[in-house]
Short mmCIF file of N, CA and C in Angstrom, two decimals:
data_model
loop_
_atom_site.label_atom_id
_atom_site.label_comp_id
_atom_site.label_asym_id
_atom_site.label_seq_id
_atom_site.Cartn_x
_atom_site.Cartn_y
_atom_site.Cartn_z
N MET L 9 22.04 27.41 -26.03
CA MET L 9 23.24 28.24 -25.82
C MET L 9 24.02 27.67 -24.64
N ALA L 10 25.30 27.89 -24.68
CA ALA L 10 26.17 27.40 -23.61
C ALA L 10 26.45 28.56 -22.64
N LEU L 11 26.72 28.18 -21.39
CA LEU L 11 27.06 29.13 -20.34
C LEU L 11 28.25 29.95 -20.80
N THR L 12 28.19 31.26 -20.64
CA THR L 12 29.26 32.17 -21.10
C THR L 12 29.73 33.07 -19.96
N LEU L 13 31.10 33.28 -19.91
CA LEU L 13 31.67 34.18 -18.92
C LEU L 13 32.54 35.18 -19.66
N THR L 14 32.28 36.46 -19.43
CA THR L 14 33.02 37.53 -20.08
C THR L 14 33.34 38.63 -19.05
N SER L 15 34.20 39.60 -19.46
CA SER L 15 34.47 40.76 -18.67
C SER L 15 34.46 41.97 -19.58
N PRO L 16 33.86 43.05 -19.14
CA PRO L 16 33.90 44.30 -19.91
C PRO L 16 35.32 44.95 -19.77
N ALA L 17 36.16 44.44 -18.90
CA ALA L 17 37.45 45.01 -18.68
C ALA L 17 38.54 44.44 -19.63
N PHE L 18 38.34 43.21 -20.10
CA PHE L 18 39.33 42.60 -21.02
C PHE L 18 38.65 41.47 -21.75
N ALA L 19 39.15 41.18 -22.96
CA ALA L 19 38.61 40.08 -23.78
C ALA L 19 39.32 38.81 -23.46
N ASP L 20 38.70 37.70 -23.84
CA ASP L 20 39.29 36.37 -23.62
C ASP L 20 40.67 36.33 -24.29
N ASN L 21 41.65 35.80 -23.56
CA ASN L 21 43.05 35.66 -24.01
C ASN L 21 43.77 36.99 -24.17
N GLU L 22 43.22 38.06 -23.64
CA GLU L 22 43.89 39.35 -23.70
C GLU L 22 44.46 39.66 -22.34
N PHE L 23 45.21 40.82 -22.24
CA PHE L 23 45.83 41.16 -20.98
C PHE L 23 44.86 41.79 -19.99
N ILE L 24 44.96 41.39 -18.72
CA ILE L 24 44.16 41.94 -17.66
C ILE L 24 44.71 43.32 -17.30
N PRO L 25 43.88 44.35 -17.23
CA PRO L 25 44.41 45.65 -16.86
C PRO L 25 45.06 45.66 -15.48
N VAL L 26 46.13 46.47 -15.31
CA VAL L 26 46.95 46.42 -14.16
C VAL L 26 46.19 46.74 -12.85
N GLN L 27 45.08 47.52 -12.89
CA GLN L 27 44.39 47.82 -11.65
C GLN L 27 43.80 46.61 -10.97
N TYR L 28 43.65 45.48 -11.69
CA TYR L 28 43.12 44.26 -11.09
C TYR L 28 44.19 43.30 -10.59
N THR L 29 45.40 43.76 -10.57
CA THR L 29 46.56 42.91 -10.20
C THR L 29 47.25 43.42 -8.96
N CYS L 30 48.25 42.65 -8.51
CA CYS L 30 49.10 43.11 -7.35
C CYS L 30 49.84 44.36 -7.63
N ASP L 31 50.07 44.69 -8.87
CA ASP L 31 50.78 45.92 -9.22
C ASP L 31 49.85 47.17 -9.31
N GLY L 32 48.59 46.97 -9.15
CA GLY L 32 47.62 48.06 -9.24
C GLY L 32 46.82 48.19 -7.95
N ASP L 33 45.52 48.35 -8.07
CA ASP L 33 44.61 48.49 -6.94
C ASP L 33 44.24 47.13 -6.34
N ASN L 34 44.57 46.05 -7.01
CA ASN L 34 44.28 44.68 -6.56
C ASN L 34 42.82 44.49 -6.24
N ILE L 35 41.95 44.96 -7.15
CA ILE L 35 40.50 44.74 -7.01
C ILE L 35 40.00 43.76 -8.04
N SER L 36 38.95 43.06 -7.78
CA SER L 36 38.43 42.11 -8.74
C SER L 36 37.83 42.81 -9.95
N PRO L 37 38.00 42.24 -11.13
CA PRO L 37 37.44 42.87 -12.33
C PRO L 37 35.93 42.60 -12.41
N PRO L 38 35.24 43.43 -13.19
CA PRO L 38 33.84 43.11 -13.42
C PRO L 38 33.75 41.88 -14.31
N LEU L 39 32.78 41.03 -13.96
CA LEU L 39 32.51 39.80 -14.72
C LEU L 39 31.05 39.71 -15.03
N GLU L 40 30.76 39.11 -16.21
CA GLU L 40 29.38 38.99 -16.64
C GLU L 40 29.18 37.54 -17.12
N TRP L 41 28.01 36.99 -16.78
CA TRP L 41 27.67 35.63 -17.27
C TRP L 41 26.29 35.66 -17.89
N SER L 42 26.13 34.69 -18.86
CA SER L 42 24.86 34.62 -19.55
C SER L 42 24.64 33.17 -19.91
N ASP L 43 23.42 32.91 -20.39
CA ASP L 43 23.03 31.56 -20.79
C ASP L 43 23.21 30.54 -19.71
N VAL L 44 22.84 30.95 -18.46
CA VAL L 44 22.92 30.03 -17.35
C VAL L 44 21.78 29.01 -17.47
N PRO L 45 22.03 27.74 -17.32
CA PRO L 45 20.97 26.73 -17.44
C PRO L 45 19.86 27.04 -16.41
N GLU L 46 18.61 26.82 -16.84
CA GLU L 46 17.43 27.12 -16.00
C GLU L 46 17.45 26.41 -14.68
N ASP L 47 17.97 25.18 -14.66
CA ASP L 47 17.99 24.39 -13.41
C ASP L 47 19.18 24.61 -12.56
N THR L 48 19.88 25.70 -12.74
CA THR L 48 21.08 26.03 -11.93
C THR L 48 20.60 26.53 -10.50
N ALA L 49 21.19 25.87 -9.51
CA ALA L 49 20.84 26.26 -8.11
C ALA L 49 21.91 27.24 -7.54
N GLU L 50 23.13 27.15 -8.07
CA GLU L 50 24.22 27.94 -7.53
C GLU L 50 25.33 28.04 -8.55
N LEU L 51 26.07 29.13 -8.53
CA LEU L 51 27.25 29.27 -9.35
C LEU L 51 28.48 29.34 -8.46
N VAL L 52 29.59 28.76 -8.94
CA VAL L 52 30.88 28.76 -8.25
C VAL L 52 31.86 29.38 -9.19
N LEU L 53 32.73 30.30 -8.70
CA LEU L 53 33.73 30.96 -9.54
C LEU L 53 35.09 30.72 -8.97
N LEU L 54 36.04 30.35 -9.81
CA LEU L 54 37.45 30.18 -9.39
C LEU L 54 38.35 30.98 -10.36
N LEU L 55 39.50 31.39 -9.76
CA LEU L 55 40.55 32.03 -10.57
C LEU L 55 41.83 31.25 -10.28
N GLU L 56 42.46 30.72 -11.34
CA GLU L 56 43.65 29.91 -11.17
C GLU L 56 44.76 30.37 -12.16
N ASP L 57 45.99 30.19 -11.72
CA ASP L 57 47.13 30.33 -12.60
C ASP L 57 47.73 28.93 -12.71
N PRO L 58 47.51 28.27 -13.89
CA PRO L 58 47.98 26.90 -14.04
C PRO L 58 49.50 26.76 -14.06
N ARG L 59 50.23 27.87 -14.25
CA ARG L 59 51.70 27.81 -14.31
C ARG L 59 52.35 28.57 -13.16
N GLY L 60 51.66 28.67 -12.04
CA GLY L 60 52.22 29.37 -10.88
C GLY L 60 53.47 28.68 -10.38
N PRO L 61 54.26 29.40 -9.60
CA PRO L 61 55.43 28.80 -8.98
C PRO L 61 55.07 27.57 -8.18
N GLY L 62 55.62 26.47 -8.47
CA GLY L 62 55.28 25.21 -7.78
C GLY L 62 54.04 24.52 -8.31
N GLY L 63 53.50 24.94 -9.42
CA GLY L 63 52.29 24.35 -10.04
C GLY L 63 51.10 25.25 -10.01
N SER L 64 49.95 24.70 -10.26
CA SER L 64 48.70 25.46 -10.32
C SER L 64 48.43 26.17 -9.02
N GLN L 65 48.05 27.47 -9.09
CA GLN L 65 47.74 28.27 -7.89
C GLN L 65 46.33 28.81 -7.98
N VAL L 66 45.56 28.66 -6.89
CA VAL L 66 44.23 29.21 -6.82
C VAL L 66 44.32 30.59 -6.23
N TYR L 67 43.79 31.62 -6.92
CA TYR L 67 43.84 32.98 -6.47
C TYR L 67 42.49 33.41 -5.81
N TRP L 68 41.41 32.86 -6.26
CA TRP L 68 40.10 33.34 -5.81
C TRP L 68 39.08 32.22 -5.98
N VAL L 69 38.20 32.13 -4.98
CA VAL L 69 37.10 31.10 -5.04
C VAL L 69 35.88 31.75 -4.37
N LEU L 70 34.77 31.67 -5.09
CA LEU L 70 33.48 32.17 -4.52
C LEU L 70 32.43 31.08 -4.75
N PHE L 71 31.70 30.80 -3.66
CA PHE L 71 30.57 29.85 -3.67
C PHE L 71 29.29 30.64 -3.47
N GLY L 72 28.19 30.03 -3.81
CA GLY L 72 26.89 30.63 -3.45
C GLY L 72 26.49 31.80 -4.32
N LEU L 73 27.06 31.91 -5.50
CA LEU L 73 26.68 33.04 -6.45
C LEU L 73 25.31 32.77 -7.02
N ASP L 74 24.49 33.81 -7.05
CA ASP L 74 23.13 33.77 -7.53
C ASP L 74 23.14 33.62 -9.10
N PRO L 75 22.55 32.56 -9.61
CA PRO L 75 22.53 32.34 -11.05
C PRO L 75 21.84 33.48 -11.82
N ALA L 76 20.92 34.16 -11.21
CA ALA L 76 20.17 35.19 -11.87
C ALA L 76 20.83 36.56 -11.80
N SER L 77 21.94 36.69 -11.09
CA SER L 77 22.58 37.99 -10.90
C SER L 77 23.20 38.55 -12.14
N GLY L 78 23.63 37.76 -13.07
CA GLY L 78 24.24 38.18 -14.32
C GLY L 78 25.69 38.55 -14.26
N GLY L 79 26.29 38.60 -13.04
CA GLY L 79 27.70 38.91 -12.95
C GLY L 79 28.11 39.57 -11.63
N LEU L 80 29.31 40.07 -11.64
CA LEU L 80 29.88 40.75 -10.47
C LEU L 80 30.36 42.11 -10.89
N GLU L 81 30.14 43.10 -10.01
CA GLU L 81 30.63 44.44 -10.28
C GLU L 81 32.12 44.50 -9.92
N GLU L 82 32.83 45.46 -10.46
CA GLU L 82 34.24 45.66 -10.19
C GLU L 82 34.45 45.84 -8.68
N GLY L 83 35.36 45.06 -8.10
CA GLY L 83 35.71 45.21 -6.72
C GLY L 83 34.66 44.85 -5.68
N LYS L 84 33.57 44.18 -6.10
CA LYS L 84 32.49 43.88 -5.21
C LYS L 84 32.11 42.42 -5.27
N VAL L 85 31.76 41.92 -4.09
CA VAL L 85 31.25 40.53 -3.95
C VAL L 85 29.89 40.59 -3.34
N PRO L 86 28.87 39.97 -3.84
CA PRO L 86 27.54 39.99 -3.24
C PRO L 86 27.57 39.40 -1.82
N THR L 87 26.70 39.91 -0.95
CA THR L 87 26.70 39.47 0.40
C THR L 87 26.26 38.01 0.50
N SER L 88 25.56 37.54 -0.48
CA SER L 88 25.11 36.08 -0.48
C SER L 88 26.25 35.12 -0.81
N ALA L 89 27.31 35.65 -1.37
CA ALA L 89 28.47 34.78 -1.79
C ALA L 89 29.37 34.47 -0.62
N VAL L 90 30.07 33.34 -0.70
CA VAL L 90 30.95 32.89 0.37
C VAL L 90 32.34 32.70 -0.28
N GLY L 91 33.39 33.18 0.39
CA GLY L 91 34.72 33.03 -0.12
C GLY L 91 35.38 31.76 0.33
N GLY L 92 35.93 30.98 -0.56
CA GLY L 92 36.75 29.86 -0.21
C GLY L 92 38.17 30.30 0.02
N LYS L 93 38.98 29.48 0.60
CA LYS L 93 40.36 29.83 0.93
C LYS L 93 41.25 29.61 -0.26
N ASN L 94 41.96 30.65 -0.74
CA ASN L 94 42.83 30.51 -1.85
C ASN L 94 44.21 29.94 -1.40
N ASP L 95 45.17 29.85 -2.28
CA ASP L 95 46.47 29.25 -1.90
C ASP L 95 47.31 30.20 -1.09
N TYR L 96 46.84 31.42 -0.81
CA TYR L 96 47.49 32.37 0.02
C TYR L 96 46.85 32.41 1.41
N GLY L 97 45.87 31.53 1.66
CA GLY L 97 45.21 31.52 2.90
C GLY L 97 44.15 32.60 3.09
N ARG L 98 43.77 33.24 1.99
CA ARG L 98 42.81 34.38 2.03
C ARG L 98 41.48 33.88 1.47
N THR L 99 40.42 34.54 1.88
CA THR L 99 39.10 34.27 1.34
C THR L 99 38.61 35.41 0.43
N ASP L 100 39.41 36.44 0.28
CA ASP L 100 39.02 37.56 -0.61
C ASP L 100 39.89 37.53 -1.88
N TRP L 101 39.67 38.49 -2.74
CA TRP L 101 40.37 38.60 -3.98
C TRP L 101 41.89 38.72 -3.78
N ALA L 102 42.66 37.93 -4.54
CA ALA L 102 44.09 38.06 -4.63
C ALA L 102 44.38 38.15 -6.10
N GLY L 103 44.71 39.32 -6.58
CA GLY L 103 44.84 39.52 -8.01
C GLY L 103 46.11 38.87 -8.57
N PRO L 104 46.18 38.73 -9.92
CA PRO L 104 47.27 38.12 -10.56
C PRO L 104 48.62 38.78 -10.13
N CYS L 105 49.59 37.97 -9.88
CA CYS L 105 50.88 38.44 -9.43
C CYS L 105 52.00 37.41 -9.78
N PRO L 106 52.27 37.24 -11.10
CA PRO L 106 53.28 36.29 -11.48
C PRO L 106 54.68 36.77 -11.18
N PRO L 107 55.66 35.89 -11.25
CA PRO L 107 57.05 36.37 -11.12
C PRO L 107 57.34 37.30 -12.25
N PHE L 108 58.31 38.20 -12.07
CA PHE L 108 58.65 39.14 -13.15
C PHE L 108 59.15 38.38 -14.34
N GLY L 109 58.88 38.95 -15.55
CA GLY L 109 59.40 38.42 -16.77
C GLY L 109 58.47 37.77 -17.75
N ARG L 110 57.81 36.68 -17.36
CA ARG L 110 56.97 35.96 -18.30
C ARG L 110 55.51 36.28 -18.07
N ALA L 111 54.73 36.32 -19.15
CA ALA L 111 53.27 36.47 -18.99
C ALA L 111 52.71 35.11 -18.55
N HIS L 112 51.70 35.19 -17.66
CA HIS L 112 51.02 34.05 -17.19
C HIS L 112 49.53 34.14 -17.65
N ALA L 113 48.94 33.03 -17.83
CA ALA L 113 47.51 32.97 -18.12
C ALA L 113 46.75 32.75 -16.81
N TYR L 114 45.69 33.51 -16.61
CA TYR L 114 44.84 33.37 -15.41
C TYR L 114 43.49 32.96 -15.92
N ILE L 115 43.02 31.84 -15.42
CA ILE L 115 41.74 31.26 -15.92
C ILE L 115 40.63 31.43 -14.87
N PHE L 116 39.63 32.18 -15.27
CA PHE L 116 38.40 32.30 -14.47
C PHE L 116 37.51 31.17 -14.90
N THR L 117 37.01 30.37 -13.98
CA THR L 117 36.14 29.25 -14.33
C THR L 117 34.85 29.42 -13.56
N LEU L 118 33.77 29.42 -14.30
CA LEU L 118 32.39 29.53 -13.69
C LEU L 118 31.71 28.17 -13.84
N LEU L 119 31.25 27.66 -12.72
CA LEU L 119 30.55 26.37 -12.70
C LEU L 119 29.12 26.54 -12.29
N ALA L 120 28.21 25.99 -13.08
CA ALA L 120 26.79 26.00 -12.78
C ALA L 120 26.49 24.67 -12.07
N LEU L 121 25.85 24.75 -10.87
CA LEU L 121 25.54 23.56 -10.12
C LEU L 121 24.09 23.25 -10.10
N SER L 122 23.72 21.97 -10.11
CA SER L 122 22.34 21.54 -10.12
C SER L 122 21.69 21.63 -8.68
N GLU L 123 22.57 21.67 -7.71
CA GLU L 123 22.10 21.82 -6.33
C GLU L 123 23.15 22.56 -5.55
N PRO L 124 22.81 23.16 -4.41
CA PRO L 124 23.76 23.95 -3.68
C PRO L 124 25.02 23.15 -3.28
N SER L 125 26.17 23.86 -3.24
CA SER L 125 27.41 23.20 -2.91
C SER L 125 27.51 22.80 -1.42
N GLY L 126 26.86 23.58 -0.59
CA GLY L 126 26.92 23.34 0.83
C GLY L 126 28.26 23.78 1.45
N LEU L 127 29.09 24.49 0.70
CA LEU L 127 30.41 24.90 1.21
C LEU L 127 30.31 26.18 2.06
N ALA L 128 31.14 26.21 3.06
CA ALA L 128 31.14 27.33 4.00
C ALA L 128 32.37 28.21 3.79
N GLU L 129 32.36 29.40 4.36
CA GLU L 129 33.46 30.37 4.29
C GLU L 129 34.76 29.61 4.65
N GLY L 130 35.77 29.84 3.85
CA GLY L 130 37.11 29.25 4.10
C GLY L 130 37.28 27.85 3.59
N ALA L 131 36.29 27.31 2.87
CA ALA L 131 36.43 25.95 2.31
C ALA L 131 37.63 25.92 1.38
N SER L 132 38.32 24.80 1.34
CA SER L 132 39.45 24.66 0.46
C SER L 132 39.06 24.17 -0.91
N PRO L 133 39.54 24.86 -1.97
CA PRO L 133 39.24 24.41 -3.29
C PRO L 133 39.88 23.08 -3.63
N ARG L 134 40.96 22.78 -3.00
CA ARG L 134 41.66 21.50 -3.32
C ARG L 134 41.08 20.32 -2.52
N LYS L 135 40.75 20.52 -1.23
CA LYS L 135 40.25 19.47 -0.40
C LYS L 135 38.71 19.33 -0.49
N ASP L 136 37.99 20.45 -0.36
CA ASP L 136 36.54 20.40 -0.21
C ASP L 136 35.78 20.46 -1.58
N LEU L 137 36.29 21.23 -2.50
CA LEU L 137 35.59 21.45 -3.74
C LEU L 137 35.29 20.14 -4.56
N PRO L 138 36.28 19.30 -4.74
CA PRO L 138 35.93 18.12 -5.58
C PRO L 138 34.77 17.30 -5.01
N TYR L 139 34.70 17.12 -3.70
CA TYR L 139 33.61 16.34 -3.10
C TYR L 139 32.31 17.07 -3.15
N ALA L 140 32.34 18.38 -2.86
CA ALA L 140 31.10 19.16 -2.86
C ALA L 140 30.49 19.26 -4.23
N LEU L 141 31.28 19.23 -5.32
CA LEU L 141 30.78 19.42 -6.66
C LEU L 141 30.52 18.15 -7.41
N ALA L 142 30.94 17.03 -6.83
CA ALA L 142 30.77 15.76 -7.53
C ALA L 142 29.31 15.52 -7.95
N GLY L 143 29.15 15.35 -9.26
CA GLY L 143 27.82 15.04 -9.85
C GLY L 143 26.87 16.25 -9.91
N LYS L 144 27.33 17.42 -9.52
CA LYS L 144 26.44 18.63 -9.52
C LYS L 144 26.77 19.62 -10.64
N VAL L 145 27.87 19.54 -11.31
CA VAL L 145 28.22 20.50 -12.35
C VAL L 145 27.46 20.20 -13.61
N ILE L 146 26.61 21.20 -14.02
CA ILE L 146 25.78 20.94 -15.22
C ILE L 146 26.26 21.86 -16.40
N ALA L 147 27.09 22.84 -16.10
CA ALA L 147 27.66 23.64 -17.15
C ALA L 147 28.92 24.35 -16.64
N GLN L 148 29.83 24.70 -17.58
CA GLN L 148 31.11 25.34 -17.23
C GLN L 148 31.45 26.34 -18.29
N ALA L 149 32.00 27.50 -17.86
CA ALA L 149 32.51 28.48 -18.79
C ALA L 149 33.87 28.98 -18.30
N GLU L 150 34.73 29.35 -19.18
CA GLU L 150 36.04 29.91 -18.85
C GLU L 150 36.29 31.22 -19.56
N LEU L 151 37.10 32.05 -18.87
CA LEU L 151 37.57 33.31 -19.38
C LEU L 151 39.03 33.35 -19.00
N THR L 152 39.90 33.55 -19.95
CA THR L 152 41.33 33.59 -19.73
C THR L 152 41.84 35.01 -19.90
N GLY L 153 42.57 35.52 -18.92
CA GLY L 153 43.22 36.75 -18.97
C GLY L 153 44.73 36.60 -18.77
N MET L 154 45.52 37.36 -19.46
CA MET L 154 46.98 37.29 -19.37
C MET L 154 47.48 38.44 -18.47
N TYR L 155 48.61 38.21 -17.80
CA TYR L 155 49.27 39.28 -17.07
C TYR L 155 50.78 39.02 -17.01
N GLN L 156 51.51 40.11 -17.20
CA GLN L 156 52.98 40.02 -17.12
C GLN L 156 53.46 41.22 -16.33
N ARG L 157 54.27 40.99 -15.26
CA ARG L 157 54.83 42.05 -14.44
C ARG L 157 56.08 42.57 -15.11
N ARG L 158 56.26 43.89 -14.99
CA ARG L 158 57.45 44.53 -15.55
C ARG L 158 58.14 45.32 -14.46
N ARG L 159 59.43 45.36 -14.52
CA ARG L 159 60.22 46.12 -13.55
C ARG L 159 60.24 47.58 -13.89
#
């Protein structure tokens, strides 16, 4: 079986409920993963908008996720996890917030690593992540959610 990432709040390629966005409570959605490879030492989670203003935007990065945890509860991050710095300079959840008008796709990417990333709080997904993950990714799963702001 392949690594799988799902959410009980929305299906793949469906709309993300407003409570998880900048127009709602701006809390992280519940996420669930399964079929994690046995030799996984750590999971890394990213949320990106590939069509953000000015190009791809990173909204959320978590390192140090326990492979055996099975997922994340709504609005909660395990104490063992470490937040990387998103494109807004934050290490916590920044919910989907596209410009008004067009729907954007938000891609949650879960990476299974063969050894710990060694990344610390505030690490940059653009500068630090490629080097820290080189040769360590043994599985990957994606979940895409859509969001469109309305006036």
